[in-house]
Short mmCIF file of C-alpha atoms in Angstrom, two decimals:
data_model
loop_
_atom_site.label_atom_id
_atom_site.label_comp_id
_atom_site.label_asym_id
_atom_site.label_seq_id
_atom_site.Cartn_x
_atom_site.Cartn_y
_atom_site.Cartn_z
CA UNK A 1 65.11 103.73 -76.12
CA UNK A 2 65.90 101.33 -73.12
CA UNK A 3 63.77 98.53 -72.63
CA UNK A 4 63.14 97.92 -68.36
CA UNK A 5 61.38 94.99 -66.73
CA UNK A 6 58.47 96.17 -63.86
CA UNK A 7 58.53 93.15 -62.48
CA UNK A 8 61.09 91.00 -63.25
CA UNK A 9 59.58 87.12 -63.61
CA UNK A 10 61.48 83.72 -62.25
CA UNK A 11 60.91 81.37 -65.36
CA UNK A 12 61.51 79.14 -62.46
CA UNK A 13 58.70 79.75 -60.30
CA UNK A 14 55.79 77.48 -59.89
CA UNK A 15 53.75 80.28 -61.75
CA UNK A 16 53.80 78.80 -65.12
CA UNK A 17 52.99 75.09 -64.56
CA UNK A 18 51.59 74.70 -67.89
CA UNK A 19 54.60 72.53 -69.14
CA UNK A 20 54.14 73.64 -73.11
CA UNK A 21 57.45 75.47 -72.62
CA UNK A 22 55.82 78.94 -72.66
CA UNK A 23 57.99 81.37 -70.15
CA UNK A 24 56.33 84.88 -70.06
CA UNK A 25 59.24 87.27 -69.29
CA UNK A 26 57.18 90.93 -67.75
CA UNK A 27 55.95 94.16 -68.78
CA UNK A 28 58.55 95.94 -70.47
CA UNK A 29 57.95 99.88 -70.76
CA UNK A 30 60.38 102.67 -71.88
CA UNK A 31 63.23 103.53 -69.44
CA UNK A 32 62.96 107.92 -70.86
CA UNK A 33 59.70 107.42 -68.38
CA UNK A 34 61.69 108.33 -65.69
CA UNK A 35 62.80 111.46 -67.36
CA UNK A 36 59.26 112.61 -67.91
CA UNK A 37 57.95 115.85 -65.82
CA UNK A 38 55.94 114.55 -62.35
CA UNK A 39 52.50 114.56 -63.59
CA UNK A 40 53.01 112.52 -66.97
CA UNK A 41 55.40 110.54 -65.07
CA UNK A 42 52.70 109.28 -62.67
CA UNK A 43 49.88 108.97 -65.50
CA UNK A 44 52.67 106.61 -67.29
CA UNK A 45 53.57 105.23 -64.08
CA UNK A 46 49.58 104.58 -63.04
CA UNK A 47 49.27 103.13 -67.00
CA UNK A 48 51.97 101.15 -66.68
CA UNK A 49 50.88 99.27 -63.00
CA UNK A 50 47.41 98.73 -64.75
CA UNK A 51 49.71 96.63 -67.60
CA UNK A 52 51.32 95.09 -64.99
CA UNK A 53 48.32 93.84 -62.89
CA UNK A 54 46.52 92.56 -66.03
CA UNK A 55 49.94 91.00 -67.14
CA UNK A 56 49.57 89.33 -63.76
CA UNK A 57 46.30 88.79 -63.35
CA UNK A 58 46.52 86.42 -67.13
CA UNK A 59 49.68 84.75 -65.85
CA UNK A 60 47.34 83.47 -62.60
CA UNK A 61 44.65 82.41 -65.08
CA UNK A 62 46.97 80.92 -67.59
CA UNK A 63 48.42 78.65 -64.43
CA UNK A 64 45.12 77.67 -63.44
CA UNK A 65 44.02 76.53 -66.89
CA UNK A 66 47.85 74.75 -67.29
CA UNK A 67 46.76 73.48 -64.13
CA UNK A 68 43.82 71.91 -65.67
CA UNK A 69 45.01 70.97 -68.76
CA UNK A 70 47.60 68.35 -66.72
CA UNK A 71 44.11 67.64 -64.88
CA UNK A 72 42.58 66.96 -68.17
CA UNK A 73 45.40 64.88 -70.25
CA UNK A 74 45.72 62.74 -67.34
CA UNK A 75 42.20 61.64 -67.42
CA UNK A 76 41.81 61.63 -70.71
CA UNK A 77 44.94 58.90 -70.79
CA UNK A 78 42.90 56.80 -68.41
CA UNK A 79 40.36 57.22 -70.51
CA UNK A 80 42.28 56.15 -73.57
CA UNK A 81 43.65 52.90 -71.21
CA UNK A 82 40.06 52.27 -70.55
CA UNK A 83 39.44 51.79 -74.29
CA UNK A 84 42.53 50.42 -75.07
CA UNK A 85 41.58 47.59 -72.83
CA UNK A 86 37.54 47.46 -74.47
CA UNK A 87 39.69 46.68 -77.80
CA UNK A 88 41.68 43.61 -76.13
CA UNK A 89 42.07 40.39 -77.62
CA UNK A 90 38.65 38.31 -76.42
CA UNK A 91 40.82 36.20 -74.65
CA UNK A 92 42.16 38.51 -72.22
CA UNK A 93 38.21 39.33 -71.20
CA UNK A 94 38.51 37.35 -68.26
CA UNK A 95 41.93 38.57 -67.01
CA UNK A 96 40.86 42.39 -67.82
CA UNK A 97 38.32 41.68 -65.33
CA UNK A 98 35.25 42.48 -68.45
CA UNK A 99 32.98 40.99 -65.94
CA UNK A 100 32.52 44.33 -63.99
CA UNK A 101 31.25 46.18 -67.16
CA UNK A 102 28.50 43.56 -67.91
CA UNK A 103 28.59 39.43 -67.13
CA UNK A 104 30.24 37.22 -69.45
CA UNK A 105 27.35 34.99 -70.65
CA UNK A 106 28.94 31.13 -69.32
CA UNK A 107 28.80 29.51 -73.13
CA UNK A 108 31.09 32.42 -74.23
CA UNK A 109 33.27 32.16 -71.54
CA UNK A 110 33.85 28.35 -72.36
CA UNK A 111 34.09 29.05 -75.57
CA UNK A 112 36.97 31.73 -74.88
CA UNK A 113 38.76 29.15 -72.48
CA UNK A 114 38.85 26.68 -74.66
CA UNK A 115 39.62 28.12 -77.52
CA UNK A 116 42.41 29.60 -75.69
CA UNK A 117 43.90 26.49 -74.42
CA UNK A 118 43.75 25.47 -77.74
CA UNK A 119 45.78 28.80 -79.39
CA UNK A 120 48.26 28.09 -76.32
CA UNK A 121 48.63 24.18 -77.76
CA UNK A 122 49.22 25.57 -81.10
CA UNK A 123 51.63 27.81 -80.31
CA UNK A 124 53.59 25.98 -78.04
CA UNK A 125 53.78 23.26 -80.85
CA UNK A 126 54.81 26.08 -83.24
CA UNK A 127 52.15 25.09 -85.77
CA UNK A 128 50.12 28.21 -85.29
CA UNK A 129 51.77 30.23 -88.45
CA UNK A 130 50.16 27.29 -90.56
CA UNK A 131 46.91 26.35 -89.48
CA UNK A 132 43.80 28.94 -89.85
CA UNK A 133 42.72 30.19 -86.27
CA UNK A 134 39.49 31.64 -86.56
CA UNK A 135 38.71 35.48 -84.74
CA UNK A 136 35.97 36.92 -83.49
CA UNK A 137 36.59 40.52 -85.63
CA UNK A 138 33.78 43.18 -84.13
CA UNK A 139 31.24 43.31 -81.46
CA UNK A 140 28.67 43.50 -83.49
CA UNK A 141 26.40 39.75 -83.35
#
């Protein structure tokens, strides 16, 4: 038997937003339908709308939950940038603005100044590959 569309779907409308590369084509349903005598042709035609409306009706949902999946990935890759930044070299505290989660305590920071200007003398003088330079490994004192 013939295969026929009830209603025929544009992979290109802004229906499916979900981006995964999942295109849902329609309702397919026998074409000998039309050949049936009036009354079972209406029950098929009735059961066959139903199909179609829950067909729809999952489409709409699966867009809204594409729509928040984009919603979600998005914030969970600030998220991730947020950490990213938590796991910095110490030296970059000060330029990654660490001050707005909690104060730098003012012996650290001159430590971490220092101690930078110092890692910038070294490796401007190109000795850094052979001298030891000390790291500060975990957060935990």
């Amino acid at each position: 038997m013939e295969n026929e569309t009830v209603a025929p779907v544009d992979p290109g409308s802004p229906l499916f937003l979900s981006g995964d590369g999942f295109e849902p084509a329609g309702v397919l349903f026998p074409h000998a339908v039309f050949h049936f005598p009036s009354k079972e042709k209406k029950e098929a035609c009735d059961f066959i709308d139903k199909v179609a409306d829950k067909h729809r009706r999952l489409c709409e949902e699966r867009q809204r939950l594409g729509l928040k999946r984009q919603t979600l990935e998005a914030r969970i890759a600030r998220v991730e940038r947020k950490i990213r930044a938590l796991e910095s070299d110490p030296f970059q505290w000060e330029w990654r603005n660490f001050d707005s989660v909690a104060e730098i305590p003012k012996m650290l920071r001159m430590y971490l100044r220092e101690y930078f200007k110092k890692l910038d003398l070294f490796e401007s003088m190109n000795l850094s590959a052979n001298h030891y330079i000390p790291w500060i490994e975990s957060a935990a004192c």
